[in-house]
PDB file of C-alpha atoms in Angstrom:
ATOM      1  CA  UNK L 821       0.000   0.000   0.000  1.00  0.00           C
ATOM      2  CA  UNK L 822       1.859   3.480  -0.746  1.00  0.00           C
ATOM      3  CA  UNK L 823       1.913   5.333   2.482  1.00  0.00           C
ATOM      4  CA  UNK L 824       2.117   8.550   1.003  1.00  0.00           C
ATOM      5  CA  UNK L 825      -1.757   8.115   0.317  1.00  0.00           C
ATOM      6  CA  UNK L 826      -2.105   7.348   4.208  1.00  0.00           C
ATOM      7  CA  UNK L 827       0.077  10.223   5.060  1.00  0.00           C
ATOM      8  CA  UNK L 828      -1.929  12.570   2.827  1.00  0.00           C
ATOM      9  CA  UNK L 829      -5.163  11.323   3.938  1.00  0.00           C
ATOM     10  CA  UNK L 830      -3.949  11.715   7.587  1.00  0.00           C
ATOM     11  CA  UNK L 831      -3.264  15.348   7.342  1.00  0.00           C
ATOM     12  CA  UNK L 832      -6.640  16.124   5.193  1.00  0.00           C
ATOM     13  CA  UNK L 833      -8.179  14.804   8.477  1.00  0.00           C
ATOM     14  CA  UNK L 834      -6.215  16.731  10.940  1.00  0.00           C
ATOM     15  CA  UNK L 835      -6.936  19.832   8.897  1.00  0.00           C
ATOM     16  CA  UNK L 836     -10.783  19.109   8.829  1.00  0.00           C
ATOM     17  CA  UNK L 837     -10.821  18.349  12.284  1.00  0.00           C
ATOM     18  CA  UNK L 838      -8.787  22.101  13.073  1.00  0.00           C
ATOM     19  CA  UNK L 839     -11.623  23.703  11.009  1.00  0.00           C
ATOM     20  CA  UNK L 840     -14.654  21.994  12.735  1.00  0.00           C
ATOM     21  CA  UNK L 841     -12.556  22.740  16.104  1.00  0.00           C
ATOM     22  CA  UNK L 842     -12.387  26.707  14.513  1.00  0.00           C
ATOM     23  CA  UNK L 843     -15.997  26.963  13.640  1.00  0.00           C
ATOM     24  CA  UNK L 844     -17.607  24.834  17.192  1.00  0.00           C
ATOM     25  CA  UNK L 845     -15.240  28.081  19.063  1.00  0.00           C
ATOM     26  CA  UNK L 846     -16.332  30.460  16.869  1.00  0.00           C
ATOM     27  CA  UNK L 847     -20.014  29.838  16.714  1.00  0.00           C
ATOM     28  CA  UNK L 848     -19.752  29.278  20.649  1.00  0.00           C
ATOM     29  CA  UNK L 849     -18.299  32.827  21.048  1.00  0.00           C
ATOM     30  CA  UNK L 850     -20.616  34.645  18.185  1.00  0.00           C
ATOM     31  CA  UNK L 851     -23.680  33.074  20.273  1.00  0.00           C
ATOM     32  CA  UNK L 852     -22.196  33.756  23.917  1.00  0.00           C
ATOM     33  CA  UNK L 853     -22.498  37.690  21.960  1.00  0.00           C
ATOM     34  CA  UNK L 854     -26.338  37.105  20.944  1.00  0.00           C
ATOM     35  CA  UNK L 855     -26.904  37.402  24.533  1.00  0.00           C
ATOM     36  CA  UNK L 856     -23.757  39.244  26.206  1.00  0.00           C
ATOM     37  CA  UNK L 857     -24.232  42.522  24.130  1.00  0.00           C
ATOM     38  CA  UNK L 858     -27.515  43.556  24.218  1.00  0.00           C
ATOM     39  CA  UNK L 859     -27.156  42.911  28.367  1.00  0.00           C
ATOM     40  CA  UNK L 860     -23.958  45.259  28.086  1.00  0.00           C
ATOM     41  CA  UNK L 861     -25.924  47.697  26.397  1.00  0.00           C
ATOM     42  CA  UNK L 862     -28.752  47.958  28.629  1.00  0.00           C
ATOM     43  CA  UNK L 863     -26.125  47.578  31.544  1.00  0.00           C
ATOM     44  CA  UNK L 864     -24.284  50.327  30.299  1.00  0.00           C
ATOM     45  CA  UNK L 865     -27.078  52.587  29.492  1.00  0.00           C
ATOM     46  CA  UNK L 866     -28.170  52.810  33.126  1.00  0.00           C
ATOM     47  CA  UNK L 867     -28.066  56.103  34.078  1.00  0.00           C
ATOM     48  CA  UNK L 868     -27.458  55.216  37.673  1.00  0.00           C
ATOM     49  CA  UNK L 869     -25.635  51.559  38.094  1.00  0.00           C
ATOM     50  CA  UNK L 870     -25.277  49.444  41.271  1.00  0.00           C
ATOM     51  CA  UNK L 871     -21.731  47.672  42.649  1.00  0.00           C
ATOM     52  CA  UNK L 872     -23.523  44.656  40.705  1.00  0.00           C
ATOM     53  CA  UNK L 873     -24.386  46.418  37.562  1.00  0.00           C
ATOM     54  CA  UNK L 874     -20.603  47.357  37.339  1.00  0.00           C
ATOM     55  CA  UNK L 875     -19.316  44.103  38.615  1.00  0.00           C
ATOM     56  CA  UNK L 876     -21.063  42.167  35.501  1.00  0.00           C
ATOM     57  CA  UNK L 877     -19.893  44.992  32.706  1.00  0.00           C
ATOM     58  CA  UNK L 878     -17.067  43.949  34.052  1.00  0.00           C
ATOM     59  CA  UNK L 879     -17.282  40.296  33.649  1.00  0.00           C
ATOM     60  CA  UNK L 880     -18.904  40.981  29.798  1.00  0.00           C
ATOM     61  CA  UNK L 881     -15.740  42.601  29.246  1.00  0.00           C
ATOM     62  CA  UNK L 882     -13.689  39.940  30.709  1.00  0.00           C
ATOM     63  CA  UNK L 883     -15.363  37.685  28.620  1.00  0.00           C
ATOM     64  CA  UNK L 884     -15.137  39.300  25.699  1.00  0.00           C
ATOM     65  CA  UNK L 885     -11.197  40.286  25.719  1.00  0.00           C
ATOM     66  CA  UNK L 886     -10.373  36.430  26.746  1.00  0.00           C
ATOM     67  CA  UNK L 887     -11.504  35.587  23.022  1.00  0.00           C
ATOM     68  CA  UNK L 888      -8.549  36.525  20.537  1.00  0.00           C
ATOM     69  CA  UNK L 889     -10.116  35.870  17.132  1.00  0.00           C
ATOM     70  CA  UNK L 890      -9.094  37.549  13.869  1.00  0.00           C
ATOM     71  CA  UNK L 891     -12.108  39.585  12.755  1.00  0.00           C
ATOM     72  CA  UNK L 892     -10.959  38.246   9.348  1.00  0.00           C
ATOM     73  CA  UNK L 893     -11.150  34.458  10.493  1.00  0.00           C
ATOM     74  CA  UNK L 894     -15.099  35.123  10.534  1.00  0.00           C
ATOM     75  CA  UNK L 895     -14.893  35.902   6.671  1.00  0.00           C
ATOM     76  CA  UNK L 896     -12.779  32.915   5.871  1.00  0.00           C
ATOM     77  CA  UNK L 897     -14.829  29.931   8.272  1.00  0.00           C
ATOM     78  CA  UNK L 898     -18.329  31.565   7.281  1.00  0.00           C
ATOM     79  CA  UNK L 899     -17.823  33.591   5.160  1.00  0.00           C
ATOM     80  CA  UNK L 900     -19.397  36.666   6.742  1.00  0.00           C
ATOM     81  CA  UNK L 901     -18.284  39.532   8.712  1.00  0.00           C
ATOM     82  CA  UNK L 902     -20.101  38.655  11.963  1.00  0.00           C
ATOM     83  CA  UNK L 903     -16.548  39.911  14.152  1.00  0.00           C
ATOM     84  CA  UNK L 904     -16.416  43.099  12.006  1.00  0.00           C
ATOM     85  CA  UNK L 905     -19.954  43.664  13.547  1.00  0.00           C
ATOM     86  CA  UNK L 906     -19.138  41.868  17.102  1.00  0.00           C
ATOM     87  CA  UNK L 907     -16.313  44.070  17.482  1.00  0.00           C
ATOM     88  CA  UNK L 908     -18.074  47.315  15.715  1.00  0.00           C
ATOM     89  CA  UNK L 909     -21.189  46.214  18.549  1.00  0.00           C
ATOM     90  CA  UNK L 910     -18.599  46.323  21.770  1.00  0.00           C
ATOM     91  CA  UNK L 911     -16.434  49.128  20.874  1.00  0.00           C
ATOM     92  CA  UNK L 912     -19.677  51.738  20.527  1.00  0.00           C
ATOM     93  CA  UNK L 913     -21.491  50.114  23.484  1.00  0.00           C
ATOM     94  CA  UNK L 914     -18.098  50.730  25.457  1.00  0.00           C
ATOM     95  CA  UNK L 915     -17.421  53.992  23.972  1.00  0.00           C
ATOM     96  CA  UNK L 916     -20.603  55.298  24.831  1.00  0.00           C
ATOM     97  CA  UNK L 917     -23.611  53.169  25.142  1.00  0.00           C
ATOM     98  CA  UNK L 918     -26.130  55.648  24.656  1.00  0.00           C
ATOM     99  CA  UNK L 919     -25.640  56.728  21.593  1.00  0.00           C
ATOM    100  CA  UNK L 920     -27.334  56.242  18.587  1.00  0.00           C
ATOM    101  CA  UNK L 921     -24.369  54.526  17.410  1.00  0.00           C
ATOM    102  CA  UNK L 922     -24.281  51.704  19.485  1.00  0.00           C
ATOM    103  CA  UNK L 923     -27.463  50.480  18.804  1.00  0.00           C
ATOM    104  CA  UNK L 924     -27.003  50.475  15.470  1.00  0.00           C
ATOM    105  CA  UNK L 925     -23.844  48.460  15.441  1.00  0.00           C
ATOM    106  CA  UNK L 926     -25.414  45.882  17.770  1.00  0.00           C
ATOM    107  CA  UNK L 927     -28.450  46.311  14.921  1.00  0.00           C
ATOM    108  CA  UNK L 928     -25.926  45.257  12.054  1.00  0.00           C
ATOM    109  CA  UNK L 929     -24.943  42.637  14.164  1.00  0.00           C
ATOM    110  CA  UNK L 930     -28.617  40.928  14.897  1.00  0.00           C
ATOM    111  CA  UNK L 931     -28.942  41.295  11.455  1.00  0.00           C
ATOM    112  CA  UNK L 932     -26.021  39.436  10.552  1.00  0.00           C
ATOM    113  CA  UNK L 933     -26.569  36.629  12.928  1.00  0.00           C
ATOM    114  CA  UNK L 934     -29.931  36.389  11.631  1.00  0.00           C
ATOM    115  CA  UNK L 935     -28.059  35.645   7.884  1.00  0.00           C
ATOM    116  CA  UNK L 936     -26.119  32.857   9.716  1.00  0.00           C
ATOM    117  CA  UNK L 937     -28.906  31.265  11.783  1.00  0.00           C
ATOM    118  CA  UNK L 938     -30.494  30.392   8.398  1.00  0.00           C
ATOM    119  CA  UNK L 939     -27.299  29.085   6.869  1.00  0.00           C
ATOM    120  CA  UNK L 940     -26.892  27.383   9.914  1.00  0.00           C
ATOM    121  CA  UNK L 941     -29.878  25.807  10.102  1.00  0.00           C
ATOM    122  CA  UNK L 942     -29.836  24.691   5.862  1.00  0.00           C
ATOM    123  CA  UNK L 943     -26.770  22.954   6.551  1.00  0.00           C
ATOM    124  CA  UNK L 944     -28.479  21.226  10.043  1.00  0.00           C
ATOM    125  CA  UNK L 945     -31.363  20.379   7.435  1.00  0.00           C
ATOM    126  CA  UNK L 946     -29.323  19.005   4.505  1.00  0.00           C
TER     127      UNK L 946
END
């Protein structure tokens, strides 16, 4: 048997296994942002915010900065920008949550998510 067919085969596995491993983290971390931002916004909009209210901005933040993705990475496993607009989303609400702004970054990113909920759920189907 010519083992250059086994090696070959071997690494078209370990690089379709890296890619599922990419796609389970990112689709874990673009859903974790379904429900962190819109929290952070509200959170952040408070005019007048208790020791709790700051403690879990806080722990969105923490959250969010522990994930080190590419925003590019997004465009390459999904093609889509959904970290363009995940980023775009937590910058304004950070910058200043009550802006007009901010809600419509976190509005491009809904919308976006929305796109990949349906391609998610094609794939799921096929």
């Amino acid at each position: 048997m010519n083992s250059d067919f086994l090696h070959t085969s071997s690494l078209k596995t370990s690089s379709i296994e890296q890619v599922n491993d990419a796609l389970i983290v990112l689709r874990h971390f673009i859903e974790l942002n379904e429900k962190l931002l819109p929290i952070l916004l509200n959170l952040s909009e408070k005019k007048v915010k208790s020791a709790k209210d700051f403690a879990d901005i806080q722990k969105i933040r923490n959250v969010y900065e522990s994930y080190h993705f590419d925003v590019k990475s997004s465009q390459i496993l999904m093609n889509s920008s959904i970290l363009s607009y995940i980023q775009g989303a937590y910058q304004s609400i950070i910058e200043n949550a009550e802006s007009l702004h901010a809600q419509v970054k976190l509005m491009l990113f809904e919308k976006e998510l929305i796109k990949l909920k349906k391609n998610w759920n094609a794939v799921i189907r096929n």
